[in-house]
mmCIF file of C-alpha atoms in Angstrom:
data_model
loop_
_atom_site.group_PDB
_atom_site.id
_atom_site.type_symbol
_atom_site.label_atom_id
_atom_site.label_comp_id
_atom_site.label_asym_id
_atom_site.label_seq_id
_atom_site.Cartn_x
_atom_site.Cartn_y
_atom_site.Cartn_z
ATOM 1 C CA UNK A 1 -9.560 7.468 -4.991
ATOM 2 C CA UNK A 2 -9.728 3.836 -6.103
ATOM 3 C CA UNK A 3 -10.639 2.474 -2.669
ATOM 4 C CA UNK A 4 -13.921 2.970 -0.826
ATOM 5 C CA UNK A 5 -13.015 4.338 2.591
ATOM 6 C CA UNK A 6 -15.741 4.238 5.278
ATOM 7 C CA UNK A 7 -16.998 7.617 6.397
ATOM 8 C CA UNK A 8 -14.953 8.992 9.264
ATOM 9 C CA UNK A 9 -11.941 6.796 8.504
ATOM 10 C CA UNK A 10 -8.522 8.160 7.635
ATOM 11 C CA UNK A 11 -7.740 6.856 4.139
ATOM 12 C CA UNK A 12 -4.068 6.113 4.762
ATOM 13 C CA UNK A 13 -4.678 4.403 8.100
ATOM 14 C CA UNK A 14 -7.609 2.408 6.730
ATOM 15 C CA UNK A 15 -5.845 1.115 3.620
ATOM 16 C CA UNK A 16 -2.441 0.500 5.165
ATOM 17 C CA UNK A 17 -3.579 -0.651 8.585
ATOM 18 C CA UNK A 18 -7.066 -2.158 8.416
ATOM 19 C CA UNK A 19 -7.664 -3.563 4.946
ATOM 20 C CA UNK A 20 -4.616 -5.853 4.858
ATOM 21 C CA UNK A 21 -2.961 -5.632 8.289
ATOM 22 C CA UNK A 22 -0.749 -8.660 7.703
ATOM 23 C CA UNK A 23 0.954 -6.882 4.809
ATOM 24 C CA UNK A 24 0.232 -3.192 5.271
ATOM 25 C CA UNK A 25 1.654 -2.917 8.770
ATOM 26 C CA UNK A 26 4.853 -4.713 7.740
ATOM 27 C CA UNK A 27 5.120 -2.488 4.676
ATOM 28 C CA UNK A 28 4.728 0.625 6.799
ATOM 29 C CA UNK A 29 7.590 -0.550 9.026
ATOM 30 C CA UNK A 30 9.813 -0.810 5.977
ATOM 31 C CA UNK A 31 8.794 2.650 4.750
ATOM 32 C CA UNK A 32 9.554 4.096 8.179
ATOM 33 C CA UNK A 33 12.886 2.299 8.514
ATOM 34 C CA UNK A 34 14.461 4.148 5.602
ATOM 35 C CA UNK A 35 13.916 7.403 7.508
ATOM 36 C CA UNK A 36 14.691 6.155 11.013
ATOM 37 C CA UNK A 37 17.846 4.215 10.207
ATOM 38 C CA UNK A 38 19.420 5.905 7.193
ATOM 39 C CA UNK A 39 23.092 6.849 7.306
ATOM 40 C CA UNK A 40 22.950 8.834 4.068
ATOM 41 C CA UNK A 41 23.409 12.589 4.034
ATOM 42 C CA UNK A 42 20.271 14.705 3.802
ATOM 43 C CA UNK A 43 20.980 16.077 0.320
ATOM 44 C CA UNK A 44 21.647 12.758 -1.414
ATOM 45 C CA UNK A 45 18.742 11.195 0.510
ATOM 46 C CA UNK A 46 16.337 13.930 -0.618
ATOM 47 C CA UNK A 47 17.694 13.993 -4.171
ATOM 48 C CA UNK A 48 16.959 10.301 -4.603
ATOM 49 C CA UNK A 49 13.597 10.492 -2.840
ATOM 50 C CA UNK A 50 12.410 13.525 -4.803
ATOM 51 C CA UNK A 51 13.481 12.078 -8.168
ATOM 52 C CA UNK A 52 11.412 8.974 -7.442
ATOM 53 C CA UNK A 53 8.509 11.192 -6.332
ATOM 54 C CA UNK A 54 8.744 13.160 -9.582
ATOM 55 C CA UNK A 55 8.660 9.965 -11.633
ATOM 56 C CA UNK A 56 5.821 8.439 -9.590
ATOM 57 C CA UNK A 57 3.843 11.678 -9.583
ATOM 58 C CA UNK A 58 2.916 11.162 -5.928
ATOM 59 C CA UNK A 59 1.484 14.515 -4.786
ATOM 60 C CA UNK A 60 2.190 13.972 -1.110
ATOM 61 C CA UNK A 61 5.744 12.735 -1.717
ATOM 62 C CA UNK A 62 6.452 15.761 -3.911
ATOM 63 C CA UNK A 63 5.205 18.139 -1.249
ATOM 64 C CA UNK A 64 7.062 16.431 1.601
ATOM 65 C CA UNK A 65 10.514 17.568 2.752
ATOM 66 C CA UNK A 66 12.546 15.424 5.102
ATOM 67 C CA UNK A 67 13.785 17.374 8.124
ATOM 68 C CA UNK A 68 16.795 16.526 10.290
ATOM 69 C CA UNK A 69 17.559 18.543 13.407
ATOM 70 C CA UNK A 70 15.503 21.413 12.045
ATOM 71 C CA UNK A 71 17.303 21.405 8.677
ATOM 72 C CA UNK A 72 15.672 20.871 5.273
ATOM 73 C CA UNK A 73 16.942 21.265 1.738
ATOM 74 C CA UNK A 74 16.491 24.660 0.060
ATOM 75 C CA UNK A 75 13.170 25.598 -1.506
ATOM 76 C CA UNK A 76 14.368 25.196 -5.105
ATOM 77 C CA UNK A 77 16.144 21.890 -4.456
ATOM 78 C CA UNK A 78 13.449 19.858 -6.248
ATOM 79 C CA UNK A 79 14.000 21.880 -9.416
ATOM 80 C CA UNK A 80 17.730 21.190 -9.168
ATOM 81 C CA UNK A 81 16.964 17.482 -8.845
ATOM 82 C CA UNK A 82 14.803 17.614 -11.984
ATOM 83 C CA UNK A 83 17.785 19.179 -13.800
ATOM 84 C CA UNK A 84 20.358 16.892 -12.161
ATOM 85 C CA UNK A 85 22.395 16.579 -15.368
ATOM 86 C CA UNK A 86 23.142 20.307 -15.623
ATOM 87 C CA UNK A 87 22.393 21.870 -12.232
ATOM 88 C CA UNK A 88 25.376 23.446 -10.489
ATOM 89 C CA UNK A 89 23.564 23.253 -7.131
ATOM 90 C CA UNK A 90 24.361 19.541 -6.732
ATOM 91 C CA UNK A 91 27.665 18.013 -5.729
ATOM 92 C CA UNK A 92 28.707 14.713 -7.276
ATOM 93 C CA UNK A 93 27.198 12.499 -4.565
ATOM 94 C CA UNK A 94 23.869 14.308 -4.783
ATOM 95 C CA UNK A 95 23.884 14.278 -8.593
ATOM 96 C CA UNK A 96 24.629 10.563 -8.611
ATOM 97 C CA UNK A 97 21.797 9.914 -6.143
ATOM 98 C CA UNK A 98 19.336 11.637 -8.476
ATOM 99 C CA UNK A 99 20.734 9.810 -11.501
ATOM 100 C CA UNK A 100 20.601 6.441 -9.764
ATOM 101 C CA UNK A 101 17.002 7.074 -8.660
ATOM 102 C CA UNK A 102 15.929 7.931 -12.205
ATOM 103 C CA UNK A 103 17.667 4.971 -13.790
ATOM 104 C CA UNK A 104 16.543 2.610 -11.017
ATOM 105 C CA UNK A 105 12.928 3.564 -11.757
ATOM 106 C CA UNK A 106 13.063 3.865 -15.548
ATOM 107 C CA UNK A 107 16.048 1.937 -16.912
ATOM 108 C CA UNK A 108 17.488 -0.474 -14.372
ATOM 109 C CA UNK A 109 18.658 -2.800 -17.167
ATOM 110 C CA UNK A 110 20.777 0.070 -18.456
ATOM 111 C CA UNK A 111 22.865 0.429 -15.289
ATOM 112 C CA UNK A 112 26.176 -0.421 -16.919
ATOM 113 C CA UNK A 113 29.770 -0.688 -15.749
ATOM 114 C CA UNK A 114 30.447 2.962 -16.575
ATOM 115 C CA UNK A 115 27.714 4.023 -14.169
ATOM 116 C CA UNK A 116 28.860 1.648 -11.405
ATOM 117 C CA UNK A 117 32.444 2.907 -11.761
ATOM 118 C CA UNK A 118 31.253 6.453 -11.140
ATOM 119 C CA UNK A 119 28.935 5.355 -8.345
ATOM 120 C CA UNK A 120 31.647 3.362 -6.585
ATOM 121 C CA UNK A 121 34.006 6.322 -6.704
ATOM 122 C CA UNK A 122 31.658 8.322 -4.455
ATOM 123 C CA UNK A 123 29.686 5.726 -2.456
ATOM 124 C CA UNK A 124 30.772 2.811 -0.318
ATOM 125 C CA UNK A 125 29.137 -0.535 -1.093
ATOM 126 C CA UNK A 126 27.131 -0.348 2.128
ATOM 127 C CA UNK A 127 25.789 3.057 1.076
ATOM 128 C CA UNK A 128 24.855 1.752 -2.372
ATOM 129 C CA UNK A 129 22.894 -1.106 -0.810
ATOM 130 C CA UNK A 130 21.189 1.280 1.619
ATOM 131 C CA UNK A 131 20.284 3.733 -1.136
ATOM 132 C CA UNK A 132 18.944 0.868 -3.256
ATOM 133 C CA UNK A 133 16.665 -0.248 -0.428
ATOM 134 C CA UNK A 134 15.444 3.327 0.050
ATOM 135 C CA UNK A 135 14.700 3.583 -3.661
ATOM 136 C CA UNK A 136 12.782 0.325 -3.534
ATOM 137 C CA UNK A 137 10.623 1.631 -0.704
ATOM 138 C CA UNK A 138 9.905 4.997 -2.313
ATOM 139 C CA UNK A 139 9.228 3.550 -5.763
ATOM 140 C CA UNK A 140 6.898 0.859 -4.467
ATOM 141 C CA UNK A 141 4.915 2.695 -1.804
ATOM 142 C CA UNK A 142 4.853 6.117 -3.442
ATOM 143 C CA UNK A 143 3.546 4.498 -6.609
ATOM 144 C CA UNK A 144 1.023 2.474 -4.635
ATOM 145 C CA UNK A 145 -0.348 5.634 -3.026
ATOM 146 C CA UNK A 146 -0.440 7.396 -6.395
ATOM 147 C CA UNK A 147 -2.157 4.553 -8.247
ATOM 148 C CA UNK A 148 -4.827 4.125 -5.568
ATOM 149 C CA UNK A 149 -5.335 7.874 -5.231
ATOM 150 C CA UNK A 150 -4.129 7.945 -1.633
ATOM 151 C CA UNK A 151 -1.550 10.638 -2.320
ATOM 152 C CA UNK A 152 -4.285 13.262 -2.643
ATOM 153 C CA UNK A 153 -6.093 11.944 0.436
ATOM 154 C CA UNK A 154 -3.087 12.730 2.631
ATOM 155 C CA UNK A 155 -2.975 16.029 4.469
ATOM 156 C CA UNK A 156 -0.030 17.872 2.982
ATOM 157 C CA UNK A 157 2.399 19.822 5.189
ATOM 158 C CA UNK A 158 2.192 22.924 2.987
ATOM 159 C CA UNK A 159 -1.565 23.092 3.492
ATOM 160 C CA UNK A 160 -1.291 22.993 7.257
ATOM 161 C CA UNK A 161 -2.205 19.338 7.618
ATOM 162 C CA UNK A 162 -0.461 16.444 9.277
ATOM 163 C CA UNK A 163 1.591 13.665 7.813
ATOM 164 C CA UNK A 164 1.098 10.024 8.744
ATOM 165 C CA UNK A 165 3.744 9.177 11.313
ATOM 166 C CA UNK A 166 5.752 12.133 10.093
ATOM 167 C CA UNK A 167 6.658 10.197 6.965
ATOM 168 C CA UNK A 168 5.368 10.491 3.379
ATOM 169 C CA UNK A 169 5.032 6.828 2.453
ATOM 170 C CA UNK A 170 3.006 5.177 5.183
ATOM 171 C CA UNK A 171 1.743 5.330 8.744
ATOM 172 C CA UNK A 172 3.450 4.176 11.889
ATOM 173 C CA UNK A 173 2.951 0.546 12.757
ATOM 174 C CA UNK A 174 3.619 0.763 16.458
ATOM 175 C CA UNK A 175 1.636 2.933 18.889
ATOM 176 C CA UNK A 176 4.301 2.445 21.539
ATOM 177 C CA UNK A 177 7.086 4.144 19.612
ATOM 178 C CA UNK A 178 7.051 7.200 17.350
ATOM 179 C CA UNK A 179 9.469 5.852 14.766
ATOM 180 C CA UNK A 180 7.519 2.713 14.076
ATOM 181 C CA UNK A 181 9.811 -0.230 14.949
ATOM 182 C CA UNK A 182 8.349 -3.336 16.504
ATOM 183 C CA UNK A 183 8.664 -4.398 20.095
ATOM 184 C CA UNK A 184 11.777 -6.388 19.191
ATOM 185 C CA UNK A 185 14.491 -3.798 19.811
ATOM 186 C CA UNK A 186 17.054 -5.877 17.957
ATOM 187 C CA UNK A 187 15.142 -5.768 14.669
ATOM 188 C CA UNK A 188 12.578 -3.270 13.323
ATOM 189 C CA UNK A 189 10.610 -6.033 11.585
ATOM 190 C CA UNK A 190 10.098 -8.187 14.689
ATOM 191 C CA UNK A 191 12.191 -11.079 13.382
ATOM 192 C CA UNK A 192 15.026 -12.857 15.116
ATOM 193 C CA UNK A 193 18.146 -14.432 13.693
ATOM 194 C CA UNK A 194 18.047 -18.135 12.847
ATOM 195 C CA UNK A 195 21.197 -19.733 11.417
ATOM 196 C CA UNK A 196 19.161 -22.750 10.365
ATOM 197 C CA UNK A 197 17.175 -20.828 7.765
ATOM 198 C CA UNK A 198 18.582 -19.715 4.397
ATOM 199 C CA UNK A 199 17.388 -16.161 4.943
ATOM 200 C CA UNK A 200 18.727 -16.075 8.498
ATOM 201 C CA UNK A 201 15.367 -15.097 9.946
ATOM 202 C CA UNK A 202 12.606 -16.729 11.888
ATOM 203 C CA UNK A 203 9.380 -15.643 13.477
ATOM 204 C CA UNK A 204 7.667 -16.747 16.663
ATOM 205 C CA UNK A 205 5.913 -20.125 16.186
ATOM 206 C CA UNK A 206 2.321 -19.657 15.167
ATOM 207 C CA UNK A 207 2.889 -16.029 14.169
ATOM 208 C CA UNK A 208 3.119 -14.908 10.536
ATOM 209 C CA UNK A 209 6.467 -13.514 9.501
ATOM 210 C CA UNK A 210 6.618 -9.746 9.904
ATOM 211 C CA UNK A 211 3.793 -9.405 12.418
ATOM 212 C CA UNK A 212 4.234 -7.942 15.855
ATOM 213 C CA UNK A 213 5.336 -10.245 18.691
ATOM 214 C CA UNK A 214 2.804 -8.629 21.002
ATOM 215 C CA UNK A 215 0.060 -10.636 22.582
ATOM 216 C CA UNK A 216 -2.639 -8.611 20.810
ATOM 217 C CA UNK A 217 -2.597 -8.118 17.039
ATOM 218 C CA UNK A 218 -2.054 -4.697 15.565
ATOM 219 C CA UNK A 219 -5.151 -3.964 13.528
ATOM 220 C CA UNK A 220 -4.326 -0.423 12.509
ATOM 221 C CA UNK A 221 -1.295 1.830 12.299
ATOM 222 C CA UNK A 222 -1.159 5.108 14.158
ATOM 223 C CA UNK A 223 -0.013 8.564 13.187
#
């Protein structure tokens, strides 16, 4: 591990929640949002996530399997994702999700019109944007955990351990809710709409953008 974690501290919670709470907590909300608010099917979601995990080499992300209503992908699904070009276990949407993930991570300049024609034939524009945001989260935070050695500090599901907030990328930022959104029910990042700003967002006066609107600051994320 590349970070000195005090004895008795959980590595993930310490790094994400205590070392840089102004950034880490906001980042964890983003990592949670792609699980809590996705509209993508489980197979294309997992195909994209696992291909990024394979490229990043994040041990925890590779071991993790997203579960929805008690359903997970089959045990050999990750191998099919590795062989996305030739595997007959993937339908076209799932194959494209794996391809997009790989090219997003390794060759985003090479995403040409031929690829976008195929992608647009199977995904709506809203789904493409959503998948792109998911890929951004997995690539960034999975790689962060891998580079800092946090992926091996996580307790992996297969070894009987727990996962931070039930998600592979980061811990929950809100002890009041299990899925991690802020106290602002209208927006998971705690921001409100502001037509006067170019980005359409504003934060409470005197409060940094992305921090919780609660009266007491959040110093650490919870499981």
